[in-house]
Structures are given as structure tokens and as C-alpha cells.
């Protein structure tokens, strides 16, 4: 799932956290880390839904996957 998150959103997140300026490398690094984390959560959430004999992944599955 590489390259899905927009770099502008990464800049907004970093600026919201207090960064006065953000390099393109920092935006790409944050996007890569968040996408990897999202992959891990997604995999767990899918397994939880399948264990519940559902094809649909629900919000509760995602929240449970994060715990």
C-alpha cells in the first residue's frame, strides 16, 4: 500500500504537531511509516472479521486490531 497517503496531508499533520517547516523527505518518511502501520492494522482487522465469519471489516474490528 505504498504511495496512498497524500504528502500534503503529511505536511498538515507535522505542522499541526508544531513543525514550522517540513521537508519533502520528512513528508515521505511519515507517509511510509503510517502506511506500514495501516497495513499491519488492516491485516489484523481482516483476520478479526474473518474469525467472526464476516467479509465486511467493521470499525470495531479496526479498533480491536489496534489494541
Short mmCIF file of the N, C-alpha and C atoms (twelve columns), coordinates in Angstrom:
data_MODEL
# 
_entry.id   MODEL 
# 
loop_
_atom_site.group_PDB 
_atom_site.id 
_atom_site.type_symbol 
_atom_site.label_atom_id 
_atom_site.label_alt_id 
_atom_site.label_comp_id 
_atom_site.label_asym_id 
_atom_site.label_seq_id 
_atom_site.Cartn_x 
_atom_site.Cartn_y 
_atom_site.Cartn_z 
_atom_site.pdbx_PDB_model_num 
ATOM 1   N N  . UNK A 1  0.846   -1.193  0.000  1 
ATOM 2   C CA . UNK A 1  0.000   0.000   0.000  1 
ATOM 3   C C  . UNK A 1  0.884   1.247   0.000  1 
ATOM 4   N N  . UNK A 2  1.862   1.289   -0.818 1 
ATOM 5   C CA . UNK A 2  2.784   2.430   -0.856 1 
ATOM 6   C C  . UNK A 2  2.237   3.544   -1.735 1 
ATOM 7   N N  . UNK A 3  2.458   4.790   -1.287 1 
ATOM 8   C CA . UNK A 3  2.090   5.942   -2.075 1 
ATOM 9   C C  . UNK A 3  0.615   6.291   -2.061 1 
ATOM 10  N N  . UNK A 4  -0.102  5.873   -1.026 1 
ATOM 11  C CA . UNK A 4  -1.538  6.136   -0.972 1 
ATOM 12  C C  . UNK A 4  -1.840  7.458   -0.251 1 
ATOM 13  N N  . UNK A 5  -1.107  7.716   0.814  1 
ATOM 14  C CA . UNK A 5  -1.364  8.926   1.593  1 
ATOM 15  C C  . UNK A 5  -0.753  10.141  0.905  1 
ATOM 16  N N  . UNK A 6  -1.541  11.204  0.756  1 
ATOM 17  C CA . UNK A 6  -1.018  12.400  0.080  1 
ATOM 18  C C  . UNK A 6  0.009   13.138  0.947  1 
ATOM 19  N N  . UNK A 7  1.055   13.635  0.304  1 
ATOM 20  C CA . UNK A 7  2.110   14.341  1.027  1 
ATOM 21  C C  . UNK A 7  1.599   15.622  1.674  1 
ATOM 22  N N  . UNK A 8  0.600   16.253  1.070  1 
ATOM 23  C CA . UNK A 8  0.041   17.473  1.664  1 
ATOM 24  C C  . UNK A 8  -0.577  17.166  3.031  1 
ATOM 25  N N  . UNK A 9  -1.193  16.004  3.151  1 
ATOM 26  C CA . UNK A 9  -1.780  15.618  4.434  1 
ATOM 27  C C  . UNK A 9  -0.686  15.369  5.471  1 
ATOM 28  N N  . UNK A 10 0.450   14.830  5.033  1 
ATOM 29  C CA . UNK A 10 1.571   14.585  5.950  1 
ATOM 30  C C  . UNK A 10 2.123   15.917  6.462  1 
ATOM 31  N N  . UNK A 11 2.192   16.885  5.563  1 
ATOM 32  C CA . UNK A 11 2.665   18.214  5.969  1 
ATOM 33  C C  . UNK A 11 1.710   18.829  6.981  1 
ATOM 34  N N  . UNK A 12 0.422   18.691  6.749  1 
ATOM 35  C CA . UNK A 12 -0.572  19.240  7.690  1 
ATOM 36  C C  . UNK A 12 -0.434  18.597  9.051  1 
ATOM 37  N N  . UNK A 13 -0.236  17.281  9.090  1 
ATOM 38  C CA . UNK A 13 -0.067  16.586  10.375 1 
ATOM 39  C C  . UNK A 13 1.169   17.086  11.118 1 
ATOM 40  N N  . UNK A 14 2.272   17.210  10.401 1 
ATOM 41  C CA . UNK A 14 3.508   17.660  11.041 1 
ATOM 42  C C  . UNK A 14 3.410   19.111  11.508 1 
ATOM 43  N N  . UNK A 15 2.771   19.953  10.703 1 
ATOM 44  C CA . UNK A 15 2.596   21.353  11.105 1 
ATOM 45  C C  . UNK A 15 1.643   21.472  12.286 1 
ATOM 46  N N  . UNK A 16 0.597   20.637  12.291 1 
ATOM 47  C CA . UNK A 16 -0.342  20.640  13.418 1 
ATOM 48  C C  . UNK A 16 0.384   20.249  14.708 1 
ATOM 49  N N  . UNK A 17 1.392   19.389  14.570 1 
ATOM 50  C CA . UNK A 17 2.181   18.954  15.719 1 
ATOM 51  C C  . UNK A 17 3.188   20.012  16.156 1 
ATOM 52  N N  . UNK A 18 3.337   21.074  15.341 1 
ATOM 53  C CA . UNK A 18 4.195   22.191  15.745 1 
ATOM 54  C C  . UNK A 18 5.403   22.449  14.879 1 
ATOM 55  N N  . UNK A 19 5.585   21.704  13.807 1 
ATOM 56  C CA . UNK A 19 6.739   21.928  12.935 1 
ATOM 57  C C  . UNK A 19 6.529   23.201  12.119 1 
ATOM 58  N N  . UNK A 20 7.457   24.167  12.204 1 
ATOM 59  C CA . UNK A 20 7.295   25.393  11.416 1 
ATOM 60  C C  . UNK A 20 7.507   25.159  9.916  1 
ATOM 61  N N  . UNK A 21 8.441   24.239  9.580  1 
ATOM 62  C CA . UNK A 21 8.698   23.902  8.183  1 
ATOM 63  C C  . UNK A 21 8.871   22.387  8.088  1 
ATOM 64  N N  . UNK A 22 8.522   21.834  6.926  1 
ATOM 65  C CA . UNK A 22 8.581   20.379  6.737  1 
ATOM 66  C C  . UNK A 22 9.229   20.076  5.391  1 
ATOM 67  N N  . UNK A 23 10.265  19.241  5.411  1 
ATOM 68  C CA . UNK A 23 10.931  18.862  4.149  1 
ATOM 69  C C  . UNK A 23 10.124  17.782  3.431  1 
ATOM 70  N N  . UNK A 24 10.367  17.669  2.140  1 
ATOM 71  C CA . UNK A 24 9.705   16.623  1.356  1 
ATOM 72  C C  . UNK A 24 10.089  15.239  1.865  1 
ATOM 73  N N  . UNK A 25 11.357  15.078  2.285  1 
ATOM 74  C CA . UNK A 25 11.798  13.787  2.814  1 
ATOM 75  C C  . UNK A 25 11.026  13.421  4.079  1 
ATOM 76  N N  . UNK A 26 10.764  14.403  4.923  1 
ATOM 77  C CA . UNK A 26 10.015  14.153  6.158  1 
ATOM 78  C C  . UNK A 26 8.578   13.744  5.838  1 
ATOM 79  N N  . UNK A 27 7.990   14.385  4.849  1 
ATOM 80  C CA . UNK A 27 6.619   14.033  4.441  1 
ATOM 81  C C  . UNK A 27 6.567   12.603  3.926  1 
ATOM 82  N N  . UNK A 28 7.531   12.242  3.085  1 
ATOM 83  C CA . UNK A 28 7.570   10.882  2.529  1 
ATOM 84  C C  . UNK A 28 7.833   9.844   3.620  1 
ATOM 85  N N  . UNK A 29 8.707   10.169  4.559  1 
ATOM 86  C CA . UNK A 29 9.026   9.236   5.647  1 
ATOM 87  C C  . UNK A 29 7.795   8.990   6.519  1 
ATOM 88  N N  . UNK A 30 7.086   10.056  6.867  1 
ATOM 89  C CA . UNK A 30 5.887   9.903   7.689  1 
ATOM 90  C C  . UNK A 30 4.835   9.090   6.947  1 
ATOM 91  N N  . UNK A 31 4.648   9.363   5.668  1 
ATOM 92  C CA . UNK A 31 3.669   8.621   4.875  1 
ATOM 93  C C  . UNK A 31 4.023   7.140   4.829  1 
ATOM 94  N N  . UNK A 32 5.291   6.830   4.637  1 
ATOM 95  C CA . UNK A 32 5.730   5.429   4.570  1 
ATOM 96  C C  . UNK A 32 5.480   4.715   5.902  1 
ATOM 97  N N  . UNK A 33 5.808   5.372   6.994  1 
ATOM 98  C CA . UNK A 33 5.606   4.775   8.325  1 
ATOM 99  C C  . UNK A 33 4.126   4.560   8.597  1 
ATOM 100 N N  . UNK A 34 3.303   5.560   8.304  1 
ATOM 101 C CA . UNK A 34 1.867   5.436   8.550  1 
ATOM 102 C C  . UNK A 34 1.230   4.370   7.662  1 
ATOM 103 N N  . UNK A 35 1.692   4.263   6.419  1 
ATOM 104 C CA . UNK A 35 1.164   3.244   5.512  1 
ATOM 105 C C  . UNK A 35 1.541   1.845   5.987  1 
ATOM 106 N N  . UNK A 36 2.770   1.682   6.487  1 
ATOM 107 C CA . UNK A 36 3.180   0.380   7.027  1 
ATOM 108 C C  . UNK A 36 2.333   0.012   8.244  1 
ATOM 109 N N  . UNK A 37 2.107   0.976   9.119  1 
ATOM 110 C CA . UNK A 37 1.291   0.749   10.310 1 
ATOM 111 C C  . UNK A 37 -0.152  0.419   9.904  1 
ATOM 112 N N  . UNK A 38 -0.666  1.128   8.913  1 
ATOM 113 C CA . UNK A 38 -2.026  0.875   8.430  1 
ATOM 114 C C  . UNK A 38 -2.132  -0.529  7.831  1 
ATOM 115 N N  . UNK A 39 -1.090  -0.990  7.148  1 
ATOM 116 C CA . UNK A 39 -1.075  -2.356  6.605  1 
ATOM 117 C C  . UNK A 39 -1.202  -3.379  7.732  1 
ATOM 118 N N  . UNK A 40 -0.439  -3.172  8.789  1 
ATOM 119 C CA . UNK A 40 -0.470  -4.097  9.925  1 
ATOM 120 C C  . UNK A 40 -1.848  -4.123  10.581 1 
ATOM 121 N N  . UNK A 41 -2.413  -2.963  10.803 1 
ATOM 122 C CA . UNK A 41 -3.740  -2.872  11.419 1 
ATOM 123 C C  . UNK A 41 -4.786  -3.503  10.509 1 
ATOM 124 N N  . UNK A 42 -4.694  -3.229  9.223  1 
ATOM 125 C CA . UNK A 42 -5.651  -3.786  8.258  1 
ATOM 126 C C  . UNK A 42 -5.612  -5.305  8.257  1 
ATOM 127 N N  . UNK A 43 -4.405  -5.865  8.251  1 
ATOM 128 C CA . UNK A 43 -4.275  -7.327  8.260  1 
ATOM 129 C C  . UNK A 43 -4.942  -7.925  9.494  1 
ATOM 130 N N  . UNK A 44 -4.704  -7.316  10.662 1 
ATOM 131 C CA . UNK A 44 -5.307  -7.813  11.898 1 
ATOM 132 C C  . UNK A 44 -6.823  -7.663  11.861 1 
ATOM 133 N N  . UNK A 45 -7.308  -6.524  11.374 1 
ATOM 134 C CA . UNK A 45 -8.753  -6.273  11.318 1 
ATOM 135 C C  . UNK A 45 -9.438  -7.265  10.387 1 
ATOM 136 N N  . UNK A 46 -8.806  -7.598  9.283  1 
ATOM 137 C CA . UNK A 46 -9.365  -8.579  8.345  1 
ATOM 138 C C  . UNK A 46 -9.462  -9.940  9.008  1 
ATOM 139 N N  . UNK A 47 -8.423  -10.332 9.738  1 
ATOM 140 C CA . UNK A 47 -8.442  -11.616 10.441 1 
ATOM 141 C C  . UNK A 47 -9.537  -11.656 11.499 1 
ATOM 142 N N  . UNK A 48 -9.744  -10.550 12.185 1 
ATOM 143 C CA . UNK A 48 -10.806 -10.468 13.194 1 
ATOM 144 C C  . UNK A 48 -12.168 -10.633 12.531 1 
ATOM 145 N N  . UNK A 49 -12.384 -9.968  11.418 1 
ATOM 146 C CA . UNK A 49 -13.659 -10.090 10.696 1 
ATOM 147 C C  . UNK A 49 -13.858 -11.518 10.206 1 
ATOM 148 N N  . UNK A 50 -12.813 -12.120 9.663  1 
ATOM 149 C CA . UNK A 50 -12.919 -13.492 9.181  1 
ATOM 150 C C  . UNK A 50 -13.208 -14.463 10.327 1 
ATOM 151 N N  . UNK A 51 -12.588 -14.218 11.474 1 
ATOM 152 C CA . UNK A 51 -12.836 -15.064 12.648 1 
ATOM 153 C C  . UNK A 51 -14.303 -14.974 13.072 1 
ATOM 154 N N  . UNK A 52 -14.889 -13.801 12.859 1 
ATOM 155 C CA . UNK A 52 -16.310 -13.604 13.175 1 
ATOM 156 C C  . UNK A 52 -17.215 -14.050 12.032 1 
ATOM 157 N N  . UNK A 53 -16.623 -14.716 11.046 1 
ATOM 158 C CA . UNK A 53 -17.355 -15.236 9.873  1 
ATOM 159 C C  . UNK A 53 -18.050 -14.125 9.086  1 
ATOM 160 N N  . UNK A 54 -17.329 -12.991 8.946  1 
ATOM 161 C CA . UNK A 54 -17.838 -11.869 8.159  1 
ATOM 162 C C  . UNK A 54 -16.834 -11.535 7.078  1 
ATOM 163 N N  . UNK A 55 -17.344 -11.009 5.972  1 
ATOM 164 C CA . UNK A 55 -16.488 -10.487 4.909  1 
ATOM 165 C C  . UNK A 55 -16.254 -8.995  5.110  1 
ATOM 166 N N  . UNK A 56 -17.197 -8.352  5.786  1 
ATOM 167 C CA . UNK A 56 -17.125 -6.914  5.998  1 
ATOM 168 C C  . UNK A 56 -16.284 -6.589  7.230  1 
ATOM 169 N N  . UNK A 57 -15.286 -5.736  7.043  1 
ATOM 170 C CA . UNK A 57 -14.486 -5.250  8.163  1 
ATOM 171 C C  . UNK A 57 -15.215 -4.053  8.750  1 
ATOM 172 N N  . UNK A 58 -15.477 -4.106  10.052 1 
ATOM 173 C CA . UNK A 58 -16.214 -3.039  10.725 1 
ATOM 174 C C  . UNK A 58 -15.272 -2.201  11.572 1 
ATOM 175 N N  . UNK A 59 -15.773 -1.057  12.003 1 
ATOM 176 C CA . UNK A 59 -14.976 -0.137  12.819 1 
ATOM 177 C C  . UNK A 59 -14.460 -0.830  14.072 1 
ATOM 178 N N  . UNK A 60 -15.298 -1.662  14.673 1 
ATOM 179 C CA . UNK A 60 -14.887 -2.379  15.876 1 
ATOM 180 C C  . UNK A 60 -13.709 -3.314  15.627 1 
ATOM 181 N N  . UNK A 61 -13.657 -3.898  14.429 1 
ATOM 182 C CA . UNK A 61 -12.536 -4.768  14.062 1 
ATOM 183 C C  . UNK A 61 -11.240 -3.963  14.020 1 
ATOM 184 N N  . UNK A 62 -11.321 -2.790  13.435 1 
ATOM 185 C CA . UNK A 62 -10.130 -1.933  13.331 1 
ATOM 186 C C  . UNK A 62 -9.695  -1.478  14.718 1 
ATOM 187 N N  . UNK A 63 -10.642 -1.066  15.548 1 
ATOM 188 C CA . UNK A 63 -10.304 -0.620  16.899 1 
ATOM 189 C C  . UNK A 63 -9.697  -1.760  17.716 1 
ATOM 190 N N  . UNK A 64 -10.229 -2.946  17.560 1 
ATOM 191 C CA . UNK A 64 -9.709  -4.113  18.269 1 
ATOM 192 C C  . UNK A 64 -8.314  -4.470  17.751 1 
ATOM 193 N N  . UNK A 65 -8.078  -4.291  16.484 1 
ATOM 194 C CA . UNK A 65 -6.777  -4.590  15.892 1 
ATOM 195 C C  . UNK A 65 -5.679  -3.672  16.427 1 
ATOM 196 N N  . UNK A 66 -6.050  -2.488  16.828 1 
ATOM 197 C CA . UNK A 66 -5.073  -1.530  17.336 1 
ATOM 198 C C  . UNK A 66 -4.660  -1.877  18.768 1 
ATOM 199 N N  . UNK A 67 -5.536  -2.504  19.506 1 
ATOM 200 C CA . UNK A 67 -5.235  -2.836  20.906 1 
ATOM 201 C C  . UNK A 67 -4.193  -3.908  21.029 1 
# 
